[in-house]
Short mmCIF file of C-alpha atoms in Angstrom, two decimals:
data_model
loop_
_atom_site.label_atom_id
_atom_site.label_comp_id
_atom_site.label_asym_id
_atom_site.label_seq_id
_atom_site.Cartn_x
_atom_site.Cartn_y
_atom_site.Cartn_z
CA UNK A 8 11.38 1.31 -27.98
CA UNK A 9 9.33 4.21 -29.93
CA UNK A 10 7.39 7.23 -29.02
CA UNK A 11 4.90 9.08 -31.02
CA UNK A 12 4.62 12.81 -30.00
CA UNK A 13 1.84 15.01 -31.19
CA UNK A 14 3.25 18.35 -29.81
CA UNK A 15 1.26 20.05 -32.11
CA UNK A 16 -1.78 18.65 -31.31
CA UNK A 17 -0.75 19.69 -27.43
CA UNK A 18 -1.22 15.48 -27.51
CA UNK A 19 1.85 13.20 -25.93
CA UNK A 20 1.26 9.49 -26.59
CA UNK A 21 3.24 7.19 -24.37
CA UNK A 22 4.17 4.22 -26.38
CA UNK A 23 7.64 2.80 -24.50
CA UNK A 24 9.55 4.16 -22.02
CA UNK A 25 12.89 2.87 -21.24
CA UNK A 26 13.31 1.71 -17.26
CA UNK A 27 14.86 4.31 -14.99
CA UNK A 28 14.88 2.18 -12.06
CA UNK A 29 14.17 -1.45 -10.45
CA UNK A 30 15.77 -1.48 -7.69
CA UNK A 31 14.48 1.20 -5.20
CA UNK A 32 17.13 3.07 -2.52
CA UNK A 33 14.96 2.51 0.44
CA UNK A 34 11.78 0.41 1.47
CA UNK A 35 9.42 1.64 3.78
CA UNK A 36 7.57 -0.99 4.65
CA UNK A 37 6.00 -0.68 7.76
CA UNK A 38 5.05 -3.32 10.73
CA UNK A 39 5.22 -5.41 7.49
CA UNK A 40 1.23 -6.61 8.15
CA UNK A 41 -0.11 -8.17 5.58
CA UNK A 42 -3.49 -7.23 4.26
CA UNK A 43 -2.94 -3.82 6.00
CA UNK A 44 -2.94 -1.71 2.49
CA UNK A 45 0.33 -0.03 3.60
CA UNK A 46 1.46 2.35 0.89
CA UNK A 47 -2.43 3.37 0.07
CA UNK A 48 -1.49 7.16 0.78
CA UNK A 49 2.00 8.32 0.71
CA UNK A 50 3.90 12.07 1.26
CA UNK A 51 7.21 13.01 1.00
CA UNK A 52 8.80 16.39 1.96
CA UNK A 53 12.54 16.65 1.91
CA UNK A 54 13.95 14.67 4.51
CA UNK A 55 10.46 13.24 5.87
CA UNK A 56 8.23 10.25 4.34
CA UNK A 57 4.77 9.38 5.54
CA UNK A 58 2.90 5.90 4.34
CA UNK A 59 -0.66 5.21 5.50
CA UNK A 60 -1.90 1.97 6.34
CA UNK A 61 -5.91 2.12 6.42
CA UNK A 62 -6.38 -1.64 6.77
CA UNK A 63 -3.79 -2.42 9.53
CA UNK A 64 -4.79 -3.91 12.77
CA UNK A 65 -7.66 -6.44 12.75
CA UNK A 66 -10.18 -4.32 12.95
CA UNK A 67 -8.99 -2.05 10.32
CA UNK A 68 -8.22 0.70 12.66
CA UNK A 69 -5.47 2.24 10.44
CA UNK A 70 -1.69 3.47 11.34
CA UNK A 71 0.35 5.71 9.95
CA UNK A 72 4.26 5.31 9.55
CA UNK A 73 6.54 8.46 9.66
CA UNK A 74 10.22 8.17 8.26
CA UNK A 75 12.86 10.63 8.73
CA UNK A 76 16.36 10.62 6.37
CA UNK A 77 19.59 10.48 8.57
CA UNK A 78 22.67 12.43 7.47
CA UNK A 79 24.33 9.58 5.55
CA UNK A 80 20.95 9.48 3.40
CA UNK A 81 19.20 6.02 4.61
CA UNK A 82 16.11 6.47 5.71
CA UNK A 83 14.42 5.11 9.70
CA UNK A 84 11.28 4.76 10.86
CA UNK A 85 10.23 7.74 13.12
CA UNK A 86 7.15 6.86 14.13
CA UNK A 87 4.85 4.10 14.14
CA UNK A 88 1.25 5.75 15.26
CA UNK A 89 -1.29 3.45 15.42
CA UNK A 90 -3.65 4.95 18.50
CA UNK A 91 -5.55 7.66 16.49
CA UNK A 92 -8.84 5.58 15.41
CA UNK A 93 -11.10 3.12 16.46
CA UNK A 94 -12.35 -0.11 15.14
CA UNK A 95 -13.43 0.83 11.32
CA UNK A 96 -11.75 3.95 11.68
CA UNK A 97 -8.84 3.51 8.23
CA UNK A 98 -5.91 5.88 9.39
CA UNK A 99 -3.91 6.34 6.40
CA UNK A 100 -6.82 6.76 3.71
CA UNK A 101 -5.07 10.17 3.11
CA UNK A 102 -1.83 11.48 3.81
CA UNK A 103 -0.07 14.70 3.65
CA UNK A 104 3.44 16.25 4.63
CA UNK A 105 4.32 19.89 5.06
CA UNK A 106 7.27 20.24 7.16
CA UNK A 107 7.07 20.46 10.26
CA UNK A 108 3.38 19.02 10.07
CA UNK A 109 1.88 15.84 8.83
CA UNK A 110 -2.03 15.73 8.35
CA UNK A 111 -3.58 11.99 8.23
CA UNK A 112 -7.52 11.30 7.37
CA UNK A 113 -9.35 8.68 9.33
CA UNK A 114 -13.23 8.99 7.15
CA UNK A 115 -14.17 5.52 8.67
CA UNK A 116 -14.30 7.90 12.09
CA UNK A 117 -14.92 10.55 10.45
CA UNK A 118 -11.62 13.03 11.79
CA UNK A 119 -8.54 14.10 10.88
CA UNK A 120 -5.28 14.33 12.99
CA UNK A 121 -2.65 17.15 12.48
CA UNK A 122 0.62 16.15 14.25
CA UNK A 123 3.61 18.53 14.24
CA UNK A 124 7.41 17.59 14.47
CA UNK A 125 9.51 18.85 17.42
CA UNK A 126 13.05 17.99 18.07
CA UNK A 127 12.84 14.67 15.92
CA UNK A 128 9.57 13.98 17.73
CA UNK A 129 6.35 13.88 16.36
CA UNK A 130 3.38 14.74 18.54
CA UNK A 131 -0.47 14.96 18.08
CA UNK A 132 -1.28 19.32 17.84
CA UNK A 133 -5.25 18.27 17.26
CA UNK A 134 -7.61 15.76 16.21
CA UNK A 135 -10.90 17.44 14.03
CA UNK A 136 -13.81 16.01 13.77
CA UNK A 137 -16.52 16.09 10.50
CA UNK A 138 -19.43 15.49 8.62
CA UNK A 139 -19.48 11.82 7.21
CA UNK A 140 -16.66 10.76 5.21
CA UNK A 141 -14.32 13.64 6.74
CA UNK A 142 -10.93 12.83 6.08
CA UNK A 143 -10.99 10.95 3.05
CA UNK A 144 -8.40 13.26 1.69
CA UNK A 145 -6.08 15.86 2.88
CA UNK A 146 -3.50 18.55 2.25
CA UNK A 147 -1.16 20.71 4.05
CA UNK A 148 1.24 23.79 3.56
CA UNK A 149 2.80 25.83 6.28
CA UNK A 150 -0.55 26.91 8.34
CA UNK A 151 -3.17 25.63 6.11
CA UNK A 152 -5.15 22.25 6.18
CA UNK A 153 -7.85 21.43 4.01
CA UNK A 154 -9.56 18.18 5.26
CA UNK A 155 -12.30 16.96 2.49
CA UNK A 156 -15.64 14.93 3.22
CA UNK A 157 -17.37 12.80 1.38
CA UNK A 158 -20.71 11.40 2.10
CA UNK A 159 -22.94 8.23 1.34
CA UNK A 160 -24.56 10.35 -1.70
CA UNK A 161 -20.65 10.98 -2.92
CA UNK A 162 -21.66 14.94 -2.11
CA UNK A 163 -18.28 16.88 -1.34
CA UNK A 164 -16.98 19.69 0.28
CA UNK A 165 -13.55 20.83 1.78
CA UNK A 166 -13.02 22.22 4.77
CA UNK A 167 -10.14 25.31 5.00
CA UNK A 168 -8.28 25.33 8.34
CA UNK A 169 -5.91 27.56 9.51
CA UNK A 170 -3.43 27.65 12.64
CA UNK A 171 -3.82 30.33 14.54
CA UNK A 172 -1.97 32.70 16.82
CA UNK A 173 -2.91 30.25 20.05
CA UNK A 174 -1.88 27.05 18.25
CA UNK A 175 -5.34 26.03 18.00
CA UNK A 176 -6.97 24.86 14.29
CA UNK A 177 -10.19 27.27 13.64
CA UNK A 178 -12.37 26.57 10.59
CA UNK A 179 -11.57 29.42 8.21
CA UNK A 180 -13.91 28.47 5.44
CA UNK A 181 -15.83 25.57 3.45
CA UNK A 182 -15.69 25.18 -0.27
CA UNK A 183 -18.48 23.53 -2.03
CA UNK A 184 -19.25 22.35 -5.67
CA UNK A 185 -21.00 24.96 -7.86
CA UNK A 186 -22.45 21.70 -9.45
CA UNK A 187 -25.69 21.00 -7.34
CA UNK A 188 -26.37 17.51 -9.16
CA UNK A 189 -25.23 14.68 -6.69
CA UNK A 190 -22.33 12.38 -6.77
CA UNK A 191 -19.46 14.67 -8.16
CA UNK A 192 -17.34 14.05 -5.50
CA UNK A 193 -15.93 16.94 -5.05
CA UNK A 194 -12.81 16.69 -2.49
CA UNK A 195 -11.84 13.35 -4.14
CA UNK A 196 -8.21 14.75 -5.20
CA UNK A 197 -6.61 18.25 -3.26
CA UNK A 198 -3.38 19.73 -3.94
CA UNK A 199 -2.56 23.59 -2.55
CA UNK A 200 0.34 25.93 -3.67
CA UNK A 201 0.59 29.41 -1.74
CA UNK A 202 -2.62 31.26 -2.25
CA UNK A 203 -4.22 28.30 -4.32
CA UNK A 204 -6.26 25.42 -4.30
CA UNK A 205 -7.11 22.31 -6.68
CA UNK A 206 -9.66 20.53 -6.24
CA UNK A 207 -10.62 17.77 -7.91
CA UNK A 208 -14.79 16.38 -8.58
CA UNK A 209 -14.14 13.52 -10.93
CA UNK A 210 -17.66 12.60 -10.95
CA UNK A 211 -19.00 16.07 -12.33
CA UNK A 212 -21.40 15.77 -15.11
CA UNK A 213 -21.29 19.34 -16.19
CA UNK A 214 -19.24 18.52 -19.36
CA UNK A 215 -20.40 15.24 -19.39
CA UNK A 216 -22.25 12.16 -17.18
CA UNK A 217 -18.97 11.50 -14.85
CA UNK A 218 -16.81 13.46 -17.27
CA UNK A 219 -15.09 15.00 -14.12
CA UNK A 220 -13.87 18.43 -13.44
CA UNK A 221 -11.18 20.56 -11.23
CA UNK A 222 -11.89 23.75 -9.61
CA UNK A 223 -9.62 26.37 -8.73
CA UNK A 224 -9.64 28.33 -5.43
CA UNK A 225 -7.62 31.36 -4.83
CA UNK A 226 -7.00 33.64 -1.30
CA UNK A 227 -7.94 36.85 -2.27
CA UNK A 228 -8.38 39.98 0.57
CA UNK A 229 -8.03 36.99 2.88
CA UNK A 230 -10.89 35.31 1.92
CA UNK A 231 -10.86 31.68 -0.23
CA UNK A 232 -12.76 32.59 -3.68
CA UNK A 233 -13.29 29.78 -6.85
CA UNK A 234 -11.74 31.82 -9.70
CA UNK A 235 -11.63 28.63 -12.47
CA UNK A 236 -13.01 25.93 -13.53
CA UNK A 237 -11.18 23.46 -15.59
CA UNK A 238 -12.57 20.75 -18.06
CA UNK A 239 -10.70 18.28 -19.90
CA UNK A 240 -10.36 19.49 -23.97
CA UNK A 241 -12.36 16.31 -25.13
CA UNK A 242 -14.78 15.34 -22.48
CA UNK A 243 -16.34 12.16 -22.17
CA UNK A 244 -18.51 9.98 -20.17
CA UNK A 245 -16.98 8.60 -16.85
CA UNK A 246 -13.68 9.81 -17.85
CA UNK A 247 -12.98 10.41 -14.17
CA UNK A 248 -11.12 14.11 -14.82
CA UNK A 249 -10.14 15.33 -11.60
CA UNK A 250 -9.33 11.77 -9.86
CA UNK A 251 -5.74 13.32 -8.76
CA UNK A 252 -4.72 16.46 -9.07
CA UNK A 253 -1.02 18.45 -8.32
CA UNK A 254 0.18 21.96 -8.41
CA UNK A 255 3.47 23.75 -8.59
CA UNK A 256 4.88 27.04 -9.91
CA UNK A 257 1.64 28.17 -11.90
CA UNK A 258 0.66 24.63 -13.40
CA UNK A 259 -1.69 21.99 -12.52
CA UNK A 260 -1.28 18.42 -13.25
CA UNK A 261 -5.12 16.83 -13.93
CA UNK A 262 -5.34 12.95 -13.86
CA UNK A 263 -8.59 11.06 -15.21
CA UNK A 264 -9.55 7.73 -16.74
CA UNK A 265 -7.85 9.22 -20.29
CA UNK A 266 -4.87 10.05 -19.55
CA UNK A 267 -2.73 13.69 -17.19
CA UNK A 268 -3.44 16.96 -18.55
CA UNK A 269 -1.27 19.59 -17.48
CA UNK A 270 -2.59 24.01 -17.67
CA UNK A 271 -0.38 26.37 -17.17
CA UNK A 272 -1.66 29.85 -15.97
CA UNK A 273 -0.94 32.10 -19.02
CA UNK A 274 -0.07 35.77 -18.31
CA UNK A 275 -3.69 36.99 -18.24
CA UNK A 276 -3.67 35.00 -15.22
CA UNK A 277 -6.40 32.39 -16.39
CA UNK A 278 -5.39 28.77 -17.27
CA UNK A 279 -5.35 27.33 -20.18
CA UNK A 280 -4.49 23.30 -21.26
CA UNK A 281 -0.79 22.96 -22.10
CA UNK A 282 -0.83 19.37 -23.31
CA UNK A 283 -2.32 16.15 -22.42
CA UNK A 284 -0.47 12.62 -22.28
CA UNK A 285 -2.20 9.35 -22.57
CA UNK A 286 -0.81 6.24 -22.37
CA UNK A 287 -1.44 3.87 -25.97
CA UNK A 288 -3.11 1.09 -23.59
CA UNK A 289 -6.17 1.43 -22.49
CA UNK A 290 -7.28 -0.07 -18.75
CA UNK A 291 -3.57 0.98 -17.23
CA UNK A 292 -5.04 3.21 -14.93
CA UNK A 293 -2.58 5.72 -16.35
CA UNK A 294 -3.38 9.09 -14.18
CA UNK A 295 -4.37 6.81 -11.00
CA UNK A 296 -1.99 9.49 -8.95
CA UNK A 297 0.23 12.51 -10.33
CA UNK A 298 2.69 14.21 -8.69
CA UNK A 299 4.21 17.53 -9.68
CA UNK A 300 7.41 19.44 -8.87
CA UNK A 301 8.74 22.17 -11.21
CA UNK A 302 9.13 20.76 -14.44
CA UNK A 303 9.12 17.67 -13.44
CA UNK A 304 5.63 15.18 -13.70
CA UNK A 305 5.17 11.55 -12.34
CA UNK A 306 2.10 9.77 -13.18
CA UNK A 307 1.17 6.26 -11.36
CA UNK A 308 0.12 3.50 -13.38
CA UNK A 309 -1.08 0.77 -10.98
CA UNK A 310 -3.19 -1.34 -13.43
CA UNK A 311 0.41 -1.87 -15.62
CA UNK A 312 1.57 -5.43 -16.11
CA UNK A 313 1.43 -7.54 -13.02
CA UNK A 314 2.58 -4.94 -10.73
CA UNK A 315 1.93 -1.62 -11.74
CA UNK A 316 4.44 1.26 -12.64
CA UNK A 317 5.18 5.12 -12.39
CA UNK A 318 6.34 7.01 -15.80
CA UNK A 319 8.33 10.34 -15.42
CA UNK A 320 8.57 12.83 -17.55
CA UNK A 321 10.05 16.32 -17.96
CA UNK A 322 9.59 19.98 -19.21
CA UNK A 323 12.21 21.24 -22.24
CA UNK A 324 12.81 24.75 -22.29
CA UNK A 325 10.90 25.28 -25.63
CA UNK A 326 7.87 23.58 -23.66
CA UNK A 327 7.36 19.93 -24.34
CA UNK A 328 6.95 17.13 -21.91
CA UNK A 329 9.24 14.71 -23.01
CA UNK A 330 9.23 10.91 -21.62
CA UNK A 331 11.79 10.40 -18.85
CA UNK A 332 11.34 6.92 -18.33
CA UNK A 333 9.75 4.51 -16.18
CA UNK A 334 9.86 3.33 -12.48
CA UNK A 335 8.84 -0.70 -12.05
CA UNK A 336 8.62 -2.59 -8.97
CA UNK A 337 10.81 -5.59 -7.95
CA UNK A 338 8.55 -8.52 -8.88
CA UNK A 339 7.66 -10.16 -5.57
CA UNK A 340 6.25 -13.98 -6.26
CA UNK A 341 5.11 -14.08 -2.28
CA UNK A 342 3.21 -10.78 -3.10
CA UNK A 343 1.32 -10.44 -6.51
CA UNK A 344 -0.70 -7.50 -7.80
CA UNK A 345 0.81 -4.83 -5.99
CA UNK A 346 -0.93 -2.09 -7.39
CA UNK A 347 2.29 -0.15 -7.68
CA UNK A 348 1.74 3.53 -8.52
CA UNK A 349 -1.50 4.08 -6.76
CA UNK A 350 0.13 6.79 -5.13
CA UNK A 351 2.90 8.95 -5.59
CA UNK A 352 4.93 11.85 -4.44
CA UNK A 353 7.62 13.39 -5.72
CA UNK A 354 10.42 15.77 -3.47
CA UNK A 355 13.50 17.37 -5.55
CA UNK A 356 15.07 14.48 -7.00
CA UNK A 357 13.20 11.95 -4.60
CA UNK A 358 10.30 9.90 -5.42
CA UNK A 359 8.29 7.72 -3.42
CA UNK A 360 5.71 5.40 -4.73
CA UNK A 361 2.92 3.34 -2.67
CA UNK A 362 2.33 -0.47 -3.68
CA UNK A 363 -0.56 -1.47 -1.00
CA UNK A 364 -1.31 -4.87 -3.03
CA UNK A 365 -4.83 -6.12 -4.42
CA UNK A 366 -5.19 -9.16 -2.44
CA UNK A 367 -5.50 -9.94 1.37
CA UNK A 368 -2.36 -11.69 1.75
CA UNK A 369 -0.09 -8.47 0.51
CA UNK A 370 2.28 -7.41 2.52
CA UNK A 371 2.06 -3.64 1.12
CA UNK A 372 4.94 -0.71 1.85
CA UNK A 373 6.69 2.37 0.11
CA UNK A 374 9.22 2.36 -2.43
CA UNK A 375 11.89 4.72 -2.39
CA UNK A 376 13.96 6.14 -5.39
CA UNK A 377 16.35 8.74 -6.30
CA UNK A 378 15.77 9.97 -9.93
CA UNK A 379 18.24 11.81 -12.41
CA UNK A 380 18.54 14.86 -12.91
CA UNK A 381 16.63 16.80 -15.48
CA UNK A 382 17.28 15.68 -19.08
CA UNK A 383 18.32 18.61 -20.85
CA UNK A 384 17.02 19.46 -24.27
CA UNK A 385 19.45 18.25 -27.22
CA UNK A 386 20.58 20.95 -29.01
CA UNK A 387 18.97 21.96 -32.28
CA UNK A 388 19.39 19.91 -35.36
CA UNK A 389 18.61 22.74 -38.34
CA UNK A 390 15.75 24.68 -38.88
CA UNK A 391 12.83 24.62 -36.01
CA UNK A 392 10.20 20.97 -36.99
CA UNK A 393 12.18 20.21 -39.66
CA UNK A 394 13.13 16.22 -39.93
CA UNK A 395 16.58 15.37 -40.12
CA UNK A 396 16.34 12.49 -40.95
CA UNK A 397 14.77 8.49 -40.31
CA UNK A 398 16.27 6.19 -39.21
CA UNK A 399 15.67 2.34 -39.93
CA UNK A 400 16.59 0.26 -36.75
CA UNK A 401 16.74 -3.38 -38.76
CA UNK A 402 19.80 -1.91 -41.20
CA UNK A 403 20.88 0.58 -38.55
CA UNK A 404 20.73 3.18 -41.39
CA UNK A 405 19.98 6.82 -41.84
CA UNK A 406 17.62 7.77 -44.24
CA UNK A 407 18.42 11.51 -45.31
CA UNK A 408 17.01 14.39 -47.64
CA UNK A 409 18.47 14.19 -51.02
CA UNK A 410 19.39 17.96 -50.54
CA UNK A 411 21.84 17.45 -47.61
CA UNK A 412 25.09 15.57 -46.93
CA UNK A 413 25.08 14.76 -43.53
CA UNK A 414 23.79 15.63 -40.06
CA UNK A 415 24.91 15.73 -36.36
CA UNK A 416 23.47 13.71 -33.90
CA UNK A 417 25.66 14.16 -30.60
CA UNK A 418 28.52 16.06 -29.43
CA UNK A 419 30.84 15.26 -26.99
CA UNK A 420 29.22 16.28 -23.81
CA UNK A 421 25.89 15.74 -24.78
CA UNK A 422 23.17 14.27 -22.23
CA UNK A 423 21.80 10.78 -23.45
CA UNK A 424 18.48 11.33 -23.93
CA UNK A 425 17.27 7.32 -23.53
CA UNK A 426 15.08 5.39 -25.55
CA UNK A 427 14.17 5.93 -29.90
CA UNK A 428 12.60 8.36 -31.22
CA UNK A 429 9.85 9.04 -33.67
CA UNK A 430 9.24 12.45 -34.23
#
């Protein structure tokens, strides 16, 4: 296994990761329906799991499976709602959790349902009703829902809603594209953190024809205001920038066709590109979903191998995104292509991954894993970029400066930082 890092360049390329997991903790599967794209949206929020199922019933009405985590840490199905749509209707496109609420999109109807949880029971709090495409994706935290729509012409907007004193759902605001060309698809990705929101047009043409871009909303004097616009550093046609799109603790993950970029809001207060990471083969749909939590990243890679796979990476102190490893589903003969990676979420040291399948005859779920902690940055070996040393893996020999003796590698206590590396 090898890595090539281009820190300098702000450039990670993903070569080989070595495997963090196989096996996952917990399966969430479902009514186990095959062709019913279960696993097409996922959320996860600490001891709560939501997988949408758009395709389910014969009609493709949708459902939506809720999973709670019971004190000796296996997981049970909560809820099995499957009475929010009608015939067409794809409960489950989208998917969000902020606890105690759970938002699920329904575009094929054209509504949204907010349900809350109360006493280990979760109930409907209101059903909202759009323009065409409405719910085709959603996002929650605490009181705030944004619900976006997307019509035939692949116009977008995003509706803001807020919960108010009476319980009810009002309409607080709409955000719109400053792009007025057609088919950006704005509202195709949304993440929120506190008093911001990301939202992703990966169809804007303003840096390039379908070059993509992610705009920036922030709550300002109580009122929802675009404050940035971000591009990807090297634009280019139908790179799908903006596809996903997460946020946490002043960064913003950015997936597109060419790979996650990742800004970081500087102390100015604008945001600026921190790095970018691309995968070395093209067609993975590397990017397909990120997920972001603290200085940790997962990016879904559904078009990898047969079955897909997520990669995971994490932030060193000095400020590099190193490769964690990787995340691979169980091969399933009975069940090929399972698109695993499509979408993601990530909770603490929790990480739940969506494999809906490609073909009718799937029988699609949820994969549930427990990650490692944080790798912690090795300690420094001499002078800041200076080479140590190579090392040649068909002698197993060090190669060394003529100037010095020897080097350390490891010290008892050290964290094992997996895989070979290049640097």
């Amino acid at each position: 296994m090898a890595y090539r890092l281009m820190l300098a360049l702000g450039i990670l390329v993903l070569l080989a990761l070595p495997a963090l997991a196989d096996n996952p903790e917990h399966r969430l599967n479902g009514d186990l329906e095959a062709g019913a794209s279960t696993g097409f949206s996922v959320a996860l929020d600490g001891t709560s799991a939501a997988v949408g199922a758009p395709r389910a019933g014969a009609d493709d009405r949708g459902a939506l499976y809720l999973y709670s985590q019971n004190t000796d840490g296996t997981w049970r199905e909560a809820a099995a709602v499957t009475g929010l749509g009608s015939a067409g209707a794809r409960v489950g496109t989208s998917v969000d959790l902020s606890l105690p609420r759970a938002v699920v999109g329904a575009p094929g109807q054209r509504r949204a349902t907010i349900l809350t949880l109360v006493e280990g029971f979760w109930t409907v709090s209101q059903t909202i009703e759009g323009n065409d495409g409405f719910g085709t994706e959603v996002a929650v935290e605490g009181s705030t829902v944004l619900i976006a729509s997307i019509d035939v012409d692949l116009n977008g907007s995003v509706s803001v809603f807020q919960n108010g004193p009476a319980g009810g759902w009002p309409l607080i605001t709409t955000l719109t594209s400053p792009d007025t060309t057609l088919f950006d698809r704005f509202g195709d990705a949304l993440a929120i953190d506190g008093n911001t929101i990301v939202v992703g047009a990966p169809a804007d043409s303003i840096a390039a024809a379908g070059a993509g871009a992610v705009h920036v909303f922030t709550l300002r004097s109580g009122t929802w205001q675009r404050t940035a616009t971000l591009y990807p550093s090297d634009p280019v046609r139908q790179g799908a920038f903006g596809r996903s799109v997460s946020i946490d603790a002043g960064r913003i993950a950015v997936g597109s066709d060419e790979g996650v970029y990742i800004f970081a809001r500087n102390s100015a207060g604008f945001w600026v590109q921190e790095t970018r990471i691309e995968a070395s083969i093209a067609g993975t749909l590397f990017g397909f979903d990120v997920a972001l939590v603290g200085e940790r990243l997962v990016v879904g890679e559904p078009g990898s191998g047969p079955d897909g796979a997520v990669s995971v990476f994490d932030r060193q102190p000095a400020g590099q995104w190193l490769p964690g490893g990787t995340v691979s589903p169980v091969p399933d003969p009975a069940n090929p292509g399972a698109f695993f990676g499509s979408s993601v979420d990530l909770a603490g040291d929790l990480l739940l991954v969506g494999r809906p399948g490609t073909v009718s005859t799937a029988v699609g779920g949820a994969d549930l894993y427990s990650l490692p902690l944080l790798i912690g940055e090795p300690p420094p070996l001499g002078p800041v970029n200076q080479a140590v040393g190579f090392f040649d893996p068909k002698s197993g020999l060090w190669a060394l400066p003529a100037d010095q003796a020897s080097f350390y590698y490891g010290v008892p206590g050290d964290i094992p930082l997996l895989g070979d590396w290049d640097c």
